[in-house]
Short mmCIF file of C-alpha atoms in Angstrom, two decimals:
data_model
loop_
_atom_site.label_atom_id
_atom_site.label_comp_id
_atom_site.label_asym_id
_atom_site.label_seq_id
_atom_site.Cartn_x
_atom_site.Cartn_y
_atom_site.Cartn_z
CA UNK O 1 0.00 0.00 0.00
CA UNK O 2 1.45 3.40 -0.98
CA UNK O 3 0.90 4.91 2.47
CA UNK O 4 3.10 7.95 3.17
CA UNK O 5 3.30 9.79 6.51
CA UNK O 6 5.64 10.78 9.33
CA UNK O 7 5.27 9.24 12.78
CA UNK O 8 6.28 11.42 15.73
CA UNK O 9 6.75 10.95 19.45
CA UNK O 10 7.78 13.35 22.22
CA UNK O 11 9.06 12.76 25.71
CA UNK O 12 8.62 15.50 28.32
CA UNK O 13 10.60 16.60 31.37
CA UNK O 14 7.51 17.04 33.53
CA UNK O 15 3.73 17.23 33.30
CA UNK O 16 3.70 20.59 31.48
CA UNK O 17 3.13 19.96 27.76
CA UNK O 18 5.75 22.54 26.71
CA UNK O 19 8.54 20.61 28.48
CA UNK O 20 9.57 18.53 25.44
CA UNK O 21 12.98 16.97 26.09
CA UNK O 22 13.20 14.50 23.18
CA UNK O 23 11.59 13.82 19.82
CA UNK O 24 11.61 10.80 17.53
CA UNK O 25 10.54 11.00 13.88
CA UNK O 26 10.03 8.22 11.35
CA UNK O 27 9.30 8.92 7.67
CA UNK O 28 7.21 6.25 5.92
CA UNK O 29 6.91 5.85 2.17
CA UNK O 30 4.69 3.20 0.62
CA UNK O 31 4.15 1.69 4.06
CA UNK O 32 7.89 1.29 4.78
CA UNK O 33 10.24 3.27 7.01
CA UNK O 34 12.71 5.17 4.83
CA UNK O 35 14.20 7.67 7.28
CA UNK O 36 14.55 8.21 11.03
CA UNK O 37 15.64 11.12 13.20
CA UNK O 38 15.82 11.79 16.91
CA UNK O 39 17.29 14.48 19.10
CA UNK O 40 17.15 15.92 22.57
CA UNK O 41 15.45 19.26 23.27
CA UNK O 42 16.17 21.70 26.09
CA UNK O 43 12.80 22.57 27.65
CA UNK O 44 11.91 26.26 28.11
CA UNK O 45 13.26 27.80 31.32
CA UNK O 46 9.81 28.17 32.90
CA UNK O 47 9.19 24.40 32.56
CA UNK O 48 12.71 22.95 32.64
CA UNK O 49 12.42 20.87 35.84
CA UNK O 50 12.92 17.15 35.25
CA UNK O 51 10.62 15.26 37.57
CA UNK O 52 11.80 11.89 38.97
CA UNK O 53 8.63 10.25 37.59
CA UNK O 54 9.43 11.39 34.02
CA UNK O 55 13.11 10.50 34.34
CA UNK O 56 12.14 7.00 35.48
CA UNK O 57 9.93 6.62 32.39
CA UNK O 58 12.34 7.80 29.68
CA UNK O 59 15.76 8.02 31.34
CA UNK O 60 16.47 11.58 30.17
CA UNK O 61 17.92 14.00 32.74
CA UNK O 62 18.48 17.76 32.86
CA UNK O 63 22.23 17.21 32.44
CA UNK O 64 21.64 15.36 29.17
CA UNK O 65 19.89 18.34 27.54
CA UNK O 66 22.15 21.22 28.64
CA UNK O 67 23.75 21.41 25.17
CA UNK O 68 20.56 20.45 23.27
CA UNK O 69 18.76 23.02 21.10
CA UNK O 70 15.84 24.87 22.64
CA UNK O 71 12.36 24.43 21.16
CA UNK O 72 12.52 27.37 18.74
CA UNK O 73 16.01 26.37 17.52
CA UNK O 74 14.96 22.83 16.61
CA UNK O 75 11.51 23.63 15.19
CA UNK O 76 12.77 24.24 11.63
CA UNK O 77 14.41 20.80 11.56
CA UNK O 78 11.23 19.24 12.93
CA UNK O 79 9.06 20.96 10.29
CA UNK O 80 11.52 20.10 7.51
CA UNK O 81 11.53 16.42 8.46
CA UNK O 82 7.72 16.24 8.43
CA UNK O 83 7.37 18.38 5.30
CA UNK O 84 3.89 18.07 3.79
CA UNK O 85 3.24 14.69 5.43
CA UNK O 86 0.39 13.95 7.75
CA UNK O 87 1.92 13.47 11.20
CA UNK O 88 0.86 10.34 13.05
CA UNK O 89 1.24 9.86 16.80
CA UNK O 90 0.02 7.36 19.37
CA UNK O 91 -2.32 9.47 21.48
CA UNK O 92 -1.86 12.38 19.09
CA UNK O 93 -3.60 14.82 21.42
CA UNK O 94 -0.56 14.56 23.72
CA UNK O 95 2.07 15.03 20.99
CA UNK O 96 0.18 17.79 19.20
CA UNK O 97 -0.40 19.38 22.62
CA UNK O 98 3.38 19.41 23.13
CA UNK O 99 3.88 21.26 19.84
CA UNK O 100 1.10 23.75 20.59
CA UNK O 101 2.23 24.43 24.17
CA UNK O 102 5.95 24.66 23.33
CA UNK O 103 5.22 27.08 20.48
CA UNK O 104 2.98 29.18 22.75
CA UNK O 105 5.56 29.14 25.56
CA UNK O 106 8.37 30.25 23.24
CA UNK O 107 6.17 32.60 21.15
CA UNK O 108 7.04 30.57 18.05
CA UNK O 109 4.62 30.11 15.13
CA UNK O 110 2.75 26.82 15.41
CA UNK O 111 3.28 24.62 12.34
CA UNK O 112 0.12 23.94 10.34
CA UNK O 113 0.35 20.18 10.67
CA UNK O 114 -2.32 17.72 9.69
CA UNK O 115 -2.37 14.69 11.98
CA UNK O 116 -3.97 11.34 12.71
CA UNK O 117 -4.03 9.41 15.99
CA UNK O 118 -2.79 5.82 15.88
CA UNK O 119 -4.64 4.98 19.14
CA UNK O 120 -7.91 5.72 17.32
CA UNK O 121 -6.71 3.75 14.28
CA UNK O 122 -5.81 0.85 16.58
CA UNK O 123 -9.28 0.89 18.17
CA UNK O 124 -10.85 0.59 14.71
CA UNK O 125 -8.46 -2.17 13.62
CA UNK O 126 -7.56 -4.55 16.46
CA UNK O 127 -9.61 -6.53 18.97
CA UNK O 128 -7.21 -6.20 21.91
CA UNK O 129 -7.82 -5.53 25.63
CA UNK O 130 -5.91 -2.23 25.62
CA UNK O 131 -4.66 0.04 22.86
CA UNK O 132 -1.54 1.14 24.74
CA UNK O 133 1.42 1.40 22.38
CA UNK O 134 3.13 -1.93 23.25
CA UNK O 135 -0.09 -3.95 22.79
CA UNK O 136 -1.17 -2.15 19.61
CA UNK O 137 2.35 -2.51 18.18
CA UNK O 138 2.34 -6.24 18.98
CA UNK O 139 -1.03 -6.58 17.22
CA UNK O 140 0.60 -4.93 14.18
CA UNK O 141 3.40 -7.50 14.26
CA UNK O 142 5.97 -5.04 15.67
CA UNK O 143 7.90 -6.92 18.35
CA UNK O 144 9.68 -5.84 21.50
CA UNK O 145 10.93 -2.26 21.53
CA UNK O 146 12.31 0.30 23.99
CA UNK O 147 9.00 1.83 25.06
CA UNK O 148 9.35 5.54 26.02
CA UNK O 149 12.36 5.99 23.79
CA UNK O 150 11.02 8.65 21.39
CA UNK O 151 12.42 7.05 18.22
CA UNK O 152 11.34 3.51 19.18
CA UNK O 153 7.84 4.77 20.01
CA UNK O 154 7.61 6.60 16.67
CA UNK O 155 8.66 3.40 14.87
CA UNK O 156 6.02 1.39 16.74
CA UNK O 157 3.41 4.00 15.83
CA UNK O 158 4.48 3.81 12.17
CA UNK O 159 4.11 0.02 12.24
CA UNK O 160 0.55 0.29 13.58
CA UNK O 161 -0.58 2.72 10.89
CA UNK O 162 1.16 0.84 8.07
CA UNK O 163 -0.39 -2.45 9.21
CA UNK O 164 -3.82 -0.87 9.61
CA UNK O 165 -3.63 0.56 6.09
CA UNK O 166 -2.91 -2.95 4.75
CA UNK O 167 -5.73 -4.51 6.76
CA UNK O 168 -8.24 -1.86 5.66
CA UNK O 169 -6.89 -1.89 2.09
CA UNK O 170 -6.38 1.87 2.24
CA UNK O 171 -4.34 3.47 -0.52
CA UNK O 172 -3.37 6.47 1.60
CA UNK O 173 -3.93 8.05 5.00
CA UNK O 174 -7.04 9.93 3.89
CA UNK O 175 -8.59 6.63 2.78
CA UNK O 176 -7.50 4.93 6.02
CA UNK O 177 -9.18 7.68 8.03
CA UNK O 178 -12.35 7.35 5.96
CA UNK O 179 -12.45 3.55 6.20
CA UNK O 180 -12.02 3.68 9.98
CA UNK O 181 -14.54 6.48 10.49
CA UNK O 182 -11.86 8.91 11.63
CA UNK O 183 -10.68 12.20 10.24
CA UNK O 184 -7.34 13.83 9.74
CA UNK O 185 -7.13 16.75 12.16
CA UNK O 186 -5.48 20.16 11.74
CA UNK O 187 -3.13 21.48 14.42
CA UNK O 188 -4.17 24.93 15.59
CA UNK O 189 -2.18 27.39 17.68
CA UNK O 190 -3.05 28.22 21.25
CA UNK O 191 -4.25 31.86 21.24
CA UNK O 192 -1.52 33.99 22.80
CA UNK O 193 -2.40 36.09 25.82
CA UNK O 194 -0.74 39.43 25.11
#
């Protein structure tokens, strides 16, 4: 199936959505991964605290991001990697919320991304007890992976959407959304309080 998209996953330093500390990106062409990228991000000063709970989940510490680019500095690379693709994320409201909040926090223009949620795709595709990323990925035939590593999570997300497209015989993401009763969303900026 000629399914093209970019899967994305963020990890955060704390519970504030603007505290992105890592991103993983996976470009898919014709249902196959053709490119990968990942990098650390230094969260904005107002939300730069790394909570023990988050560190335990992803293993990223404040020391690891001291030399990493800040949100605004890495946004061009992020946008360039995604290009005109639809972005796909597992629980996309979280990942798109990170982009919206980080852009609002840094007064950076929010990219006009179109996106689709692989949790919703999973719910319309697999009969499994939970649609958490490891279980949905396993249902898609994607084996063990380093859950909460941004790149590994993006790859698992890509596997779910590629497998779902095959199962639903969808020629592209728009057709997959239609066949599963979903719709491709548009990322909108958080209104700035001036």
